[in-house]
XYZ file of C-alpha atoms in Angstrom:
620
model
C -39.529 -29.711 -39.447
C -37.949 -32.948 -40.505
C -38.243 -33.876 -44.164
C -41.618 -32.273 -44.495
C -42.631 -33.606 -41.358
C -44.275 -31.329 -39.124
C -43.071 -31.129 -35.780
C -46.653 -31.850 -34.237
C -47.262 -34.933 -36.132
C -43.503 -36.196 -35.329
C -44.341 -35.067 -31.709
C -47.430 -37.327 -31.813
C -45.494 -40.574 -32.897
C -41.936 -40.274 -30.829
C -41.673 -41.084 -27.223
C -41.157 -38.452 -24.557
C -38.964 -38.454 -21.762
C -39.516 -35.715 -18.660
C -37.198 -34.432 -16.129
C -37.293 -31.810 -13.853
C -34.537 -30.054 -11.257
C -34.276 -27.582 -8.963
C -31.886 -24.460 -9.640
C -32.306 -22.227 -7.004
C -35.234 -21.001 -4.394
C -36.600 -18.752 -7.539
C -36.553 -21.383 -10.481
C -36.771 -24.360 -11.492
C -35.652 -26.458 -14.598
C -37.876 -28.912 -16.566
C -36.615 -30.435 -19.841
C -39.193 -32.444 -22.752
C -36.705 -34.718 -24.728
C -38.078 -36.281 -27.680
C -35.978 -38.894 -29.343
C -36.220 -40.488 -33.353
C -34.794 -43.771 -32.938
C -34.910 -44.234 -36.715
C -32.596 -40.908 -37.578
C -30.948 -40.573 -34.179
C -32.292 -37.452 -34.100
C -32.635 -35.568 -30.580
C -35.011 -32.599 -29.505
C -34.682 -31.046 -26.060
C -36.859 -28.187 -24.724
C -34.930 -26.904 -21.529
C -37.211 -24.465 -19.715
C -36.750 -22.540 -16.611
C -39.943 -21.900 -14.630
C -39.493 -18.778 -12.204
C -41.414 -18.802 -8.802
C -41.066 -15.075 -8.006
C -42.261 -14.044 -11.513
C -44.996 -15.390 -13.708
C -42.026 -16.016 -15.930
C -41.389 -19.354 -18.335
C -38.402 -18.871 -20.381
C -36.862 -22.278 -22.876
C -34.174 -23.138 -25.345
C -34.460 -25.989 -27.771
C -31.336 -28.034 -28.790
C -31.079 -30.865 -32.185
C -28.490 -33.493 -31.704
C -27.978 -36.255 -34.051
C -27.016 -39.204 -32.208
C -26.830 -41.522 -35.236
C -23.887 -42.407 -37.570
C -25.389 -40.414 -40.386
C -26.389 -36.961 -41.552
C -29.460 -36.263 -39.507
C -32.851 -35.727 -41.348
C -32.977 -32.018 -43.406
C -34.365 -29.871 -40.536
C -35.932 -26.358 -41.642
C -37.880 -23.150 -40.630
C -37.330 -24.213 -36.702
C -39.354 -22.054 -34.979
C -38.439 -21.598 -31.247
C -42.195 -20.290 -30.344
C -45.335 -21.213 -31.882
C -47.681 -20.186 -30.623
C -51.506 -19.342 -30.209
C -53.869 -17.990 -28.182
C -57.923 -17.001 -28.080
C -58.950 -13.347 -26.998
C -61.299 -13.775 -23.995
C -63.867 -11.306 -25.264
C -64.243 -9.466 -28.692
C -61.751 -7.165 -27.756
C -59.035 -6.238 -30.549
C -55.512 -7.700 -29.874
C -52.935 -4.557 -29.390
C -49.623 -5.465 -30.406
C -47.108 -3.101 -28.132
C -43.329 -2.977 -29.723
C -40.339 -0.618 -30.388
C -37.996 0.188 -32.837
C -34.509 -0.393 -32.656
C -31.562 1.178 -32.513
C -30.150 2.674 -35.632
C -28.445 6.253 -34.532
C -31.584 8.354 -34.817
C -33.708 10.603 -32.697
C -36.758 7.577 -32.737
C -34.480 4.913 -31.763
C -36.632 3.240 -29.186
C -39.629 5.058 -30.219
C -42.470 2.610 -28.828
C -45.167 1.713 -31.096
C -49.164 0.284 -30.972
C -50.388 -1.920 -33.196
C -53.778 -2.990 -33.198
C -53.770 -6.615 -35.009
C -56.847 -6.946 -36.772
C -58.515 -9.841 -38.010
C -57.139 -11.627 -40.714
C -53.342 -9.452 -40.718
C -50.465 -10.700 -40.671
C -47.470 -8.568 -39.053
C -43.739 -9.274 -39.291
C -40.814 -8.022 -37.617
C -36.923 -8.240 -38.136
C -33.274 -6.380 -37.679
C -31.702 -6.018 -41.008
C -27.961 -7.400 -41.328
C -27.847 -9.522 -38.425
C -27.137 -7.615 -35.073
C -30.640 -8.032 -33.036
C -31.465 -4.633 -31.932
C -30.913 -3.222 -35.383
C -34.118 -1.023 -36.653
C -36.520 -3.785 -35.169
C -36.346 -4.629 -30.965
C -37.012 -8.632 -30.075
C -39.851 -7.339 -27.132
C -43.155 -7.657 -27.282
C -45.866 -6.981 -24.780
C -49.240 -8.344 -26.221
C -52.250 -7.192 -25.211
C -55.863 -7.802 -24.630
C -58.946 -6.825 -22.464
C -57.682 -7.539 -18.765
C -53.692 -8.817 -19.709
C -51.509 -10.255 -21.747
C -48.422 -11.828 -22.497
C -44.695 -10.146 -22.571
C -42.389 -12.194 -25.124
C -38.848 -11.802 -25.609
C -36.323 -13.391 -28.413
C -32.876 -13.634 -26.987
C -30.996 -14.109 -30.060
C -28.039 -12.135 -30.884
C -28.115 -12.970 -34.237
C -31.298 -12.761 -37.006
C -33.967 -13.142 -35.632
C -37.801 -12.925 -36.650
C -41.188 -12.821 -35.228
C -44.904 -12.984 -37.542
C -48.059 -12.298 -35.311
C -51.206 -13.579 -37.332
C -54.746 -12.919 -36.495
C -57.429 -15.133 -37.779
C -60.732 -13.919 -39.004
C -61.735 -14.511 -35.393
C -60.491 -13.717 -32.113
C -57.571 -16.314 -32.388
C -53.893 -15.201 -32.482
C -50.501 -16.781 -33.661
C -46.800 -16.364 -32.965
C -43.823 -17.772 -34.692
C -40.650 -16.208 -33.413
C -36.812 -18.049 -34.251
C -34.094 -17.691 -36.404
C -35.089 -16.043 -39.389
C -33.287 -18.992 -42.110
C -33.315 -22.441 -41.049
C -32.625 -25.269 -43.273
C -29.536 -28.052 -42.755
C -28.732 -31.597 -42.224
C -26.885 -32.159 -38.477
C -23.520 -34.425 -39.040
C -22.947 -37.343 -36.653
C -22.268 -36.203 -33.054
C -23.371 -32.469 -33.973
C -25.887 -30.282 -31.900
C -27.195 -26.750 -31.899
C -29.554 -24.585 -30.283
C -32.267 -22.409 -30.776
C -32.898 -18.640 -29.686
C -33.938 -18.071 -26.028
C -37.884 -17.624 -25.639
C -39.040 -15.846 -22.561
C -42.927 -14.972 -22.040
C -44.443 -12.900 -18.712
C -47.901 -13.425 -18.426
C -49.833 -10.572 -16.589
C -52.982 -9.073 -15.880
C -54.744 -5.678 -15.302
C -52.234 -2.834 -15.869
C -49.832 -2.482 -18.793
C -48.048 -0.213 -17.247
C -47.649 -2.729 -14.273
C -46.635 -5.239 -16.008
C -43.805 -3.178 -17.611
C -42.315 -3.089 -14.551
C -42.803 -6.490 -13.142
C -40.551 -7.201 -16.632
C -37.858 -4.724 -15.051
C -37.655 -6.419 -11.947
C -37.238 -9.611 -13.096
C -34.607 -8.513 -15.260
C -33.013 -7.104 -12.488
C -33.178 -9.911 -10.494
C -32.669 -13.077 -13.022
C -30.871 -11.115 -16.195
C -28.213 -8.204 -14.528
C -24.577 -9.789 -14.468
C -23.462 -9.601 -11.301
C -20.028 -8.027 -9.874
C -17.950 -9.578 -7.315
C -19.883 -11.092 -4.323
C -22.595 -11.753 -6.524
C -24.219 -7.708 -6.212
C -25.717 -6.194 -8.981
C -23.679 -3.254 -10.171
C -24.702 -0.304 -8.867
C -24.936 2.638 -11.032
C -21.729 3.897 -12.484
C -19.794 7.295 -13.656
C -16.905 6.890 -16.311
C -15.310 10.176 -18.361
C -13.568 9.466 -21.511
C -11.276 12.066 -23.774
C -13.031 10.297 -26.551
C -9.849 10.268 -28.605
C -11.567 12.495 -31.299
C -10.864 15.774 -30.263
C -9.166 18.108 -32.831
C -5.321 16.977 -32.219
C -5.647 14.988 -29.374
C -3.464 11.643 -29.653
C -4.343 8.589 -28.173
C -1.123 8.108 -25.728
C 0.083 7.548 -22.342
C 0.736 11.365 -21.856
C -2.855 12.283 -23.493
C -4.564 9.873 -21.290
C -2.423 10.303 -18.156
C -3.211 14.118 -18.798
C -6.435 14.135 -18.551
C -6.565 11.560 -15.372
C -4.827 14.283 -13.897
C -6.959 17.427 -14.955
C -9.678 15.927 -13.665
C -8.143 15.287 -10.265
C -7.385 18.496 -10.009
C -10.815 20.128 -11.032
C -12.435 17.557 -8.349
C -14.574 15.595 -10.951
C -14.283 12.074 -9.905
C -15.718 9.396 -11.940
C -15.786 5.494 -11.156
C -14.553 4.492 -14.133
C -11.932 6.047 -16.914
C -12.578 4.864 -20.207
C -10.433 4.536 -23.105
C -12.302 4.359 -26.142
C -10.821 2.968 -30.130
C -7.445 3.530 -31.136
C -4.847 2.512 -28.341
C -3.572 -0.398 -31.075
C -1.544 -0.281 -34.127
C -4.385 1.846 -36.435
C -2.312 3.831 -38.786
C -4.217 6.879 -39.802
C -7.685 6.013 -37.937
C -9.336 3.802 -35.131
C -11.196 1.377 -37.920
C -8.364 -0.274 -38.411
C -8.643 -3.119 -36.239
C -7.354 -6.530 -36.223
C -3.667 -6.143 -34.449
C -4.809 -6.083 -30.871
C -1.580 -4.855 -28.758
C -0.583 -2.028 -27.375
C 0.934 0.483 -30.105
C 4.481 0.553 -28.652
C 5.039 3.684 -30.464
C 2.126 5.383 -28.254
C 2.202 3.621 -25.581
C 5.468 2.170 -24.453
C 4.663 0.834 -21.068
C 1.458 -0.786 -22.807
C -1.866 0.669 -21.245
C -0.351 -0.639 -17.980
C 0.705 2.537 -17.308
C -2.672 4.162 -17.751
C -3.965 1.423 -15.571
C -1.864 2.260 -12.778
C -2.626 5.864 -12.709
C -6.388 5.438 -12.817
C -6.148 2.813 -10.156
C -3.787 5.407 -7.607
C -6.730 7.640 -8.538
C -9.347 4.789 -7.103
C -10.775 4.339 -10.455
C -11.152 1.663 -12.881
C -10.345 1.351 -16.499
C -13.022 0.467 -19.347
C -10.987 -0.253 -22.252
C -12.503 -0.751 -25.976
C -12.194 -3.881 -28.206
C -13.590 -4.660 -31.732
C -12.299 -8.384 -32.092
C -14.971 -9.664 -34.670
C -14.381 -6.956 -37.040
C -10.976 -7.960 -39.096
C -9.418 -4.990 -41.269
C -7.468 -5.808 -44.356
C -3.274 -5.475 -43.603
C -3.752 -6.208 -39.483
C -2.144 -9.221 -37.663
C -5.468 -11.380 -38.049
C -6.013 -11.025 -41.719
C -2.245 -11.043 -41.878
C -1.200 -14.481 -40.180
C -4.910 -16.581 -39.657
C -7.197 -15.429 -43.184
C -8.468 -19.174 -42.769
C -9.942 -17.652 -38.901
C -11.952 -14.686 -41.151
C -14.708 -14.793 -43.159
C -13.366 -12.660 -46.328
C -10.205 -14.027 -45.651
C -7.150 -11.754 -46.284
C -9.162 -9.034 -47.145
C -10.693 -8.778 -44.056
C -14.175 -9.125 -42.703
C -16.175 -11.153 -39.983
C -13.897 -12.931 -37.408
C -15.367 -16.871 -37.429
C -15.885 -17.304 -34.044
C -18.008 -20.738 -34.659
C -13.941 -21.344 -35.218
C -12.838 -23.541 -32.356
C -9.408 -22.240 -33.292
C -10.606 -18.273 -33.639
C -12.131 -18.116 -30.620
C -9.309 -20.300 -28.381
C -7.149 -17.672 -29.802
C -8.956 -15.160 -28.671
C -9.901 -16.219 -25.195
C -6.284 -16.918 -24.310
C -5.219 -13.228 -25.827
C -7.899 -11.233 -24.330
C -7.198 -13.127 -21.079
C -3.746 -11.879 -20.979
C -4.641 -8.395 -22.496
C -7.019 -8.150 -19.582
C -4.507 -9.134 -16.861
C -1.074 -7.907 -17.784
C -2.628 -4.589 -19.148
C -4.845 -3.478 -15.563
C -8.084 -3.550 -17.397
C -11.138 -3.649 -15.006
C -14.428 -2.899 -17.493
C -14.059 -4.862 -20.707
C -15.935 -3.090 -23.350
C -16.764 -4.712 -26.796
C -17.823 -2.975 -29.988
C -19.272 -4.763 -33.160
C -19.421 -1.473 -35.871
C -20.524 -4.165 -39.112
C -23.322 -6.517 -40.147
C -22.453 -9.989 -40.116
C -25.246 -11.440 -41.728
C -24.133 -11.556 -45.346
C -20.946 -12.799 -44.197
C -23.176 -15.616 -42.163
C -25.278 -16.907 -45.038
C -21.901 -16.729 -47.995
C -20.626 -19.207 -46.190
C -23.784 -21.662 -45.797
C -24.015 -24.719 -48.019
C -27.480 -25.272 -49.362
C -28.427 -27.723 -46.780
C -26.367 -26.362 -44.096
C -28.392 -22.503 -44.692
C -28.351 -21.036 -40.715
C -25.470 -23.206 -39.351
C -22.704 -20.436 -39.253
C -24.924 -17.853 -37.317
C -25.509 -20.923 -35.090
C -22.249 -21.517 -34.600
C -21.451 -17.810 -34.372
C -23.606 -16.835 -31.921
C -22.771 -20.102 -29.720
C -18.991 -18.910 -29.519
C -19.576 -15.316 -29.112
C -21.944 -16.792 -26.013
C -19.153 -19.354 -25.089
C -16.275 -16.668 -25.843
C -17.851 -13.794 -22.991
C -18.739 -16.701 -20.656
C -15.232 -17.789 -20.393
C -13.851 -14.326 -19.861
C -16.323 -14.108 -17.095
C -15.241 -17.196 -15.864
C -11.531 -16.143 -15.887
C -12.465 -13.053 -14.017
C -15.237 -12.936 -11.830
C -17.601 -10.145 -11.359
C -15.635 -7.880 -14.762
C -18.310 -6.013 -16.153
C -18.055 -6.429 -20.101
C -19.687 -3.608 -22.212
C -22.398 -4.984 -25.153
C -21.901 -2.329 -27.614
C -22.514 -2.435 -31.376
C -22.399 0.654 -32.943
C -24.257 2.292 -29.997
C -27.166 -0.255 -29.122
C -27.205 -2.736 -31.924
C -26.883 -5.823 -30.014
C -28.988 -5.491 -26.742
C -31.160 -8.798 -27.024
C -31.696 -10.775 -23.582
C -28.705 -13.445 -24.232
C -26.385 -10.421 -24.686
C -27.769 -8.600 -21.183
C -27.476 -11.496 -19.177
C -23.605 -11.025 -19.698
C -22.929 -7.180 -20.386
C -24.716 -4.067 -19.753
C -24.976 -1.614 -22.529
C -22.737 1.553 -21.729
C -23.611 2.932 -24.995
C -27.441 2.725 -25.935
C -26.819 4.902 -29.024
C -24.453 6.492 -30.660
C -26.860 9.530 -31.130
C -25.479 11.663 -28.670
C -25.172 15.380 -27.901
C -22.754 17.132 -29.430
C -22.081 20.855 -29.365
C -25.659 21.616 -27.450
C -27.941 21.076 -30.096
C -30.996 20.592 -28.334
C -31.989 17.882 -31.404
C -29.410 15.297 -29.558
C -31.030 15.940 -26.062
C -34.282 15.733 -27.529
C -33.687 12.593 -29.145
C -32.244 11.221 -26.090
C -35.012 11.393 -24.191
C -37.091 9.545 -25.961
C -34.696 7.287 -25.845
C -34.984 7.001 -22.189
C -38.461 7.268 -22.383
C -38.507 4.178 -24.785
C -36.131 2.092 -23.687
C -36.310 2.111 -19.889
C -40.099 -0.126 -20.610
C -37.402 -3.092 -21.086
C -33.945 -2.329 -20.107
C -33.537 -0.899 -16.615
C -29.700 -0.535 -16.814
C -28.412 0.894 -19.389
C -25.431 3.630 -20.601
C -25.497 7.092 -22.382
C -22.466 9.716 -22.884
C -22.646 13.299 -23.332
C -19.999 16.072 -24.447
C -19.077 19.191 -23.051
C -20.351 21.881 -24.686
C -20.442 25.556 -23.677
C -24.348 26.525 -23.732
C -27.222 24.772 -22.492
C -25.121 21.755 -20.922
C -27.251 20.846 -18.199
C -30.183 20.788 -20.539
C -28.038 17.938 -22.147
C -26.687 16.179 -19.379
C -30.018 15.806 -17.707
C -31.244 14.356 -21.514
C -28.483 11.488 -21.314
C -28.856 10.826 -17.306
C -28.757 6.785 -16.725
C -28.104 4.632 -14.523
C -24.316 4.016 -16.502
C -23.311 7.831 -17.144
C -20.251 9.389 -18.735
C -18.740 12.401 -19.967
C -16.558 13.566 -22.091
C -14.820 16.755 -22.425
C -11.487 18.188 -23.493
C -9.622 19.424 -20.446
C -7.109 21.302 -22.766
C -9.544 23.802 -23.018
C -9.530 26.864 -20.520
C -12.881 28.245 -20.647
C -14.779 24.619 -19.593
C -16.987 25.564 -16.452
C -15.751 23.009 -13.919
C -18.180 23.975 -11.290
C -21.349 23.015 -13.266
C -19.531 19.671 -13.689
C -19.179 18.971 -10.786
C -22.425 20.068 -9.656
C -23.863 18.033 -12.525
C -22.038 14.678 -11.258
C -23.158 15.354 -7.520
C -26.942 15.628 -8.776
C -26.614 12.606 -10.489
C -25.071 10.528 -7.942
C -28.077 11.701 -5.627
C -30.395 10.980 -8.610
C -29.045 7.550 -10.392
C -30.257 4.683 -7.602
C -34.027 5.941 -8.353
C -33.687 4.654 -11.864
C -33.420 1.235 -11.031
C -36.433 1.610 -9.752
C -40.271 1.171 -11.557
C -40.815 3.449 -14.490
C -43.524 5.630 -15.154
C -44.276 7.331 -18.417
C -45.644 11.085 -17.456
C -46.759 12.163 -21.028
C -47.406 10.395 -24.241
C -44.199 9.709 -26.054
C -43.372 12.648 -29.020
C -40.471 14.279 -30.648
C -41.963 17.244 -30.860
C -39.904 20.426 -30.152
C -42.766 22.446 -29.248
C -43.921 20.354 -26.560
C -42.867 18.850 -23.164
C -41.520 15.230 -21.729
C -41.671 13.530 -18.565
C -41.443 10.489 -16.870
C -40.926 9.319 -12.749
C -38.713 6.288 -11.382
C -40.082 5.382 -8.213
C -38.315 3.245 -5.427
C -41.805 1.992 -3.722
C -40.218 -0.339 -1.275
C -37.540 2.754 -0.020
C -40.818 5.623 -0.612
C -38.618 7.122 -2.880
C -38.555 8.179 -6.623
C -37.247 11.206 -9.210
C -39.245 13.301 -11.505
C -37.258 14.664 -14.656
C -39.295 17.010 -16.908
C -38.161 18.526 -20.405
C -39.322 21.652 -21.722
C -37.965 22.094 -25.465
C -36.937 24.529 -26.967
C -39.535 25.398 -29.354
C -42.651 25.058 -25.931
C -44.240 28.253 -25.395
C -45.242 26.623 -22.090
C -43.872 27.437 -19.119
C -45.682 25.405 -16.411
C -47.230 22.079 -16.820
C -48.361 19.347 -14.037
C -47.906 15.788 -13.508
C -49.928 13.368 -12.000
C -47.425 10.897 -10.437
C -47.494 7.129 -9.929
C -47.052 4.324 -7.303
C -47.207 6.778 -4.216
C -48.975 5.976 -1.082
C -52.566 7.933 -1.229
C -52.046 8.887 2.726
C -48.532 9.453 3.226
C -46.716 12.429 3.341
C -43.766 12.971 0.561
C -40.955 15.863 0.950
C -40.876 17.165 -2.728
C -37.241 18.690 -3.599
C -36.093 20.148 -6.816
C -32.523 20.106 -7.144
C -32.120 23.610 -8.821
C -32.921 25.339 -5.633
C -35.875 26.299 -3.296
C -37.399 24.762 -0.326
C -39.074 21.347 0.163
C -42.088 20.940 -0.113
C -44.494 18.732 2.213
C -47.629 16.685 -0.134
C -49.543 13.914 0.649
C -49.631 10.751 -1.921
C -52.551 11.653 -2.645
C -52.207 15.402 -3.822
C -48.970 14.308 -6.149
C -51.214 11.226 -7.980
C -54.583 13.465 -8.098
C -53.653 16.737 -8.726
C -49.997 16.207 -9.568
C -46.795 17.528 -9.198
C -46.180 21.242 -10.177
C -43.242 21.991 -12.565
C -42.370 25.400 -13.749
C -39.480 26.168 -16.115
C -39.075 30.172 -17.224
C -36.429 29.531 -20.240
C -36.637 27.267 -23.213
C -35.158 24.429 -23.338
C -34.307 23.330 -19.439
C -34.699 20.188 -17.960
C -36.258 20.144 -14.231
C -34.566 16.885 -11.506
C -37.055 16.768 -8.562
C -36.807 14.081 -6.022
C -39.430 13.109 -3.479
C -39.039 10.846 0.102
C -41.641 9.392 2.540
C -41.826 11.165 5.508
């Protein structure tokens, strides 16, 4: 760690000072400080011990306390660690792949380690949930251990098996190397690690419920938020401008047609753009557009009783825009535009104070943040040869501080953690934003290839992320085949109310099922079939409220299955209680015990190819 020092052998020689505090009923804090008295040099391991999960969760932090540059510190490594298989039972390695705008995005993956392999995983360009996912569940006979990386930078994580039964993990910041100044500090990514036994499955959603307990930013009164429906024009429909009569418009189509979402969301290009939303880096209202600012918008969504999501892209600096323009020396790539430096104490004071007042003179309820580059080659240009990691550090620390003081300022506003769809989803992120957008792989035009691919995104995801976003857009065939795909807890819809031939009554029906639907899938999640992409064959999976003896079934035949029944054995459910079994598209309840739905399973027929069945069941 230190000079060629290893950190166990410094460990060994330094004195350690313990300390220990309560937070809360649920958790408690313990920090390990280890001090150099030659160098100045300080290590602290703050940890968080949960007493409602079998959850440990620490950061580290370096501070050089001394008067000169601190000791060359490289490859930090916020885990290390190893463990011994109890029996000669192969270590199974359980992961997913990120998000990168495909079908498989979220496609889970087993990996059985074998002895003497070495494994390593990483996102490419520097956004954490891009083509690789920071959670792990590891597994052997009779449990395991469920880690985490909360890094929304570059990560990486190498599992090595000896030629035994032993097991090692080094997970951190994937390029560490640099001298600390005098009175300088840093920290490392957030480790988390569930320990379980018995059940996999189980222990998946022991991990949701802790994350909806410890990780879910809360809304006003300290509540989780509860499950939420937005509609958006999108702003890319053929000749629709972005405007105050465009946007007012369709606030008041949709009134009229009865569809009432929570939320209306105005997506990329309310600001001075020119020719196209990518232009960003003058963040005001474009006068021209909108000449009562989005106020006005604002103030007809609220008469409606909704609130307004609005979209912002503040790292990414175009060329020609007020940013680039009047503070190159805030943007790495200067004039030209690129990657606003938000380790800038100047950059990101700026930006605090004018998002603050965007967010308060303009109306704006949801505050949604987008992040369509890779910052990582930006990152390392700009890295001396001993200072190699320290602007992601100091990145990452002020996008942290930067969200934390806008949730500060306003107290229980939801902010939105999108990057290009789901590109950005790591644990630091979630425990300030909630992910509205999971992909940008969504339906379009009814191909059944989008609602395919969204279900395994459900089907992948919900193992680690219980609340989560997905859009869909009208289209004119095979729409609730679609919907149904994108259902999730944070739903939206988009369609263009210009048109005369859009069915308003399946909308509506569609938004009424899902409000009955959405609280279930906060609850436990149980995979029905093996996870596939396969057209020709049929999906499933059950959220189950155990405490409320409630849950939903959806099932997906595809459009290529020549199979028109199949059954599912379902999860969770009391053997000897009785369960009234409804599915939504019609016909009368049915009356099953527990024990019938988990042994013999649940029944689901579907005559036409592709259709989606929504079945909910209740303790009687």
């Amino acid at each position: 760690l230190s000079d060629g020092a290893s950190t166990s052998a410094w460990f060994r020689e330094e004195g350690v000072r313990r300390a220990s505090r309560t937070l809360d009923a649920s958790r408690t804090e313990r920090t390990l400080e280890l001090r150099d008295a030659a160098s100045g040099l300080v290590v602290r391991c703050v940890a968080v011990e949960y007493h409602d999960f079998p959850v440990i969760e620490w950061t580290l932090h370096f501070q050089n306390t001394g008067t000169s540059d601190s000791p060359l510190l490289s490859d930090i490594q916020a885990l290390d660690a190893s463990w011994q298989c109890r029996t000669q039972g192969n270590w199974v390695l359980h992961h997913h792949r990120g998000d990168d705008c495909t079908p498989d995005s979220y496609a889970p993956r087993r990996l059985v380690l074998a002895p003497g392999s070495e494994h390593r995983f990483a996102p490419t360009g520097g956004r954490p949930t891009t083509g690789a996912f920071p959670y792990f569940n590891i597994e052997q006979p009779g449990g395991g251990v469920v880690v985490a990386v909360g890094w929304p930078g570059q990560w990486a994580a190498q599992f090595t098996r000896d030629t035994t039964n032993g097991l090692r993990l080094r997970a951190g910041q994937e390029r560490t190397r640099f001298r600390l100044h005098p009175g300088e500090s840093v920290r490392s990514p957030l480790i988390v690690l569930q320990f379980w036994k018995g059940d996999r499955e189980r222990a998946q959603n022991i991990w949701r419920r802790w994350m909806l307990a410890h990780n879910l930013p809360r809304t006003k009164g300290g509540t989780p938020p509860p499950p939420i429906l937005s509609f958006c024009s999108g702003g890319f429909f053929p000749g629709l401008k972005c405007d105050e009569t465009n946007e007012v418009r369709f606030l008041d189509a949709l009134r009229e047609v009865g569809v009432r979402p929570d939320y209306w969301w105005m997506d990329a290009g309310w600001y001075p753009c020119g020719e196209g939303w990518p232009t960003v880096g003058t963040w005001t209202p474009d006068v021209t557009r909108f000449p009562r600012g989005l106020k006005a918008v604002s103030d007809h969504a609220h008469a409606q009783g909704l609130g307004l999501i609005v979209w912002f892209e503040p790292e990414r600096v175009s060329a020609g825009t007020w940013l680039a323009t009047n503070h190159p020396e805030w943007v790495l790539g200067g004039a030209k535009g690129g990657l606003l430096n938000l380790g800038d104490p100047a950059a990101r004071s700026w930006l605090v104070e004018h998002v603050d007042s965007l967010l308060a003179s303009q109306g704006i309820d949801f505050y949604r943040q987008d992040f369509n580059m890779d910052p990582l080659a930006y990152w390392r240009a700009n890295d001396g040869p001993e200072r190699v990691g320290i602007t992601e550090i100091r990145h990452v620390e002020g996008y942290l501080s930067y969200w934390d003081e806008l949730r500060r300022r306003h107290p229980g506003m939801l902010i939105d953690s999108c990057a290009s769809g789901g590109r950005r989803n790591d644990l630091e992120t979630l425990r300030r934003a909630v992910p509205l957008l999971r992909s940008d792989y969504q339906s379009f035009a009814g191909d059944p290839a989008y609602a395919l691919g969204n279900q395994g995104h459900t089907y992948g995801l919900a193992s680690w992320i219980p609340y989560y976003g997905q859009g869909v857009y009208y289209s004119d065939r095979q729409l609730t085949y679609a919907a149904r795909s994108h259902y999730c807890p944070a739903f939206a819809l988009c369609a263009d109310v210009r048109r005369s031939d859009i069915d308003w009554t399946l909308y509506r029906r569609l938004v009424e099922q899902w409000r009955r639907v959405a609280p279930c899938m906060l609850g436990d999640f149980h995979p029905l079939t093996p996870y596939q992409l396969d057209p020709g064959e049929w999906m499933a999976w059950q959220f189950d409220l155990p405490e409320k003896g409630e849950g939903l079934v959806q099932a997906f035949r595809r459009d290529q299955s020549a199979y028109e029944t199949a059954r599912f054995p379902l999860r969770g459910l009391v053997p000897d209680a009785r369960y009234s079994v409804t599915d939504l598209d019609g016909g009368e309840p049915s009356t099953l015990t527990g024990r019938e739905l988990t042994e013999r399973g649940l029944l689901v027929t579907l005559r036409e190819e592709p259709s989606a069945a929504l079945v909910v069941y209740r303790r009687l």
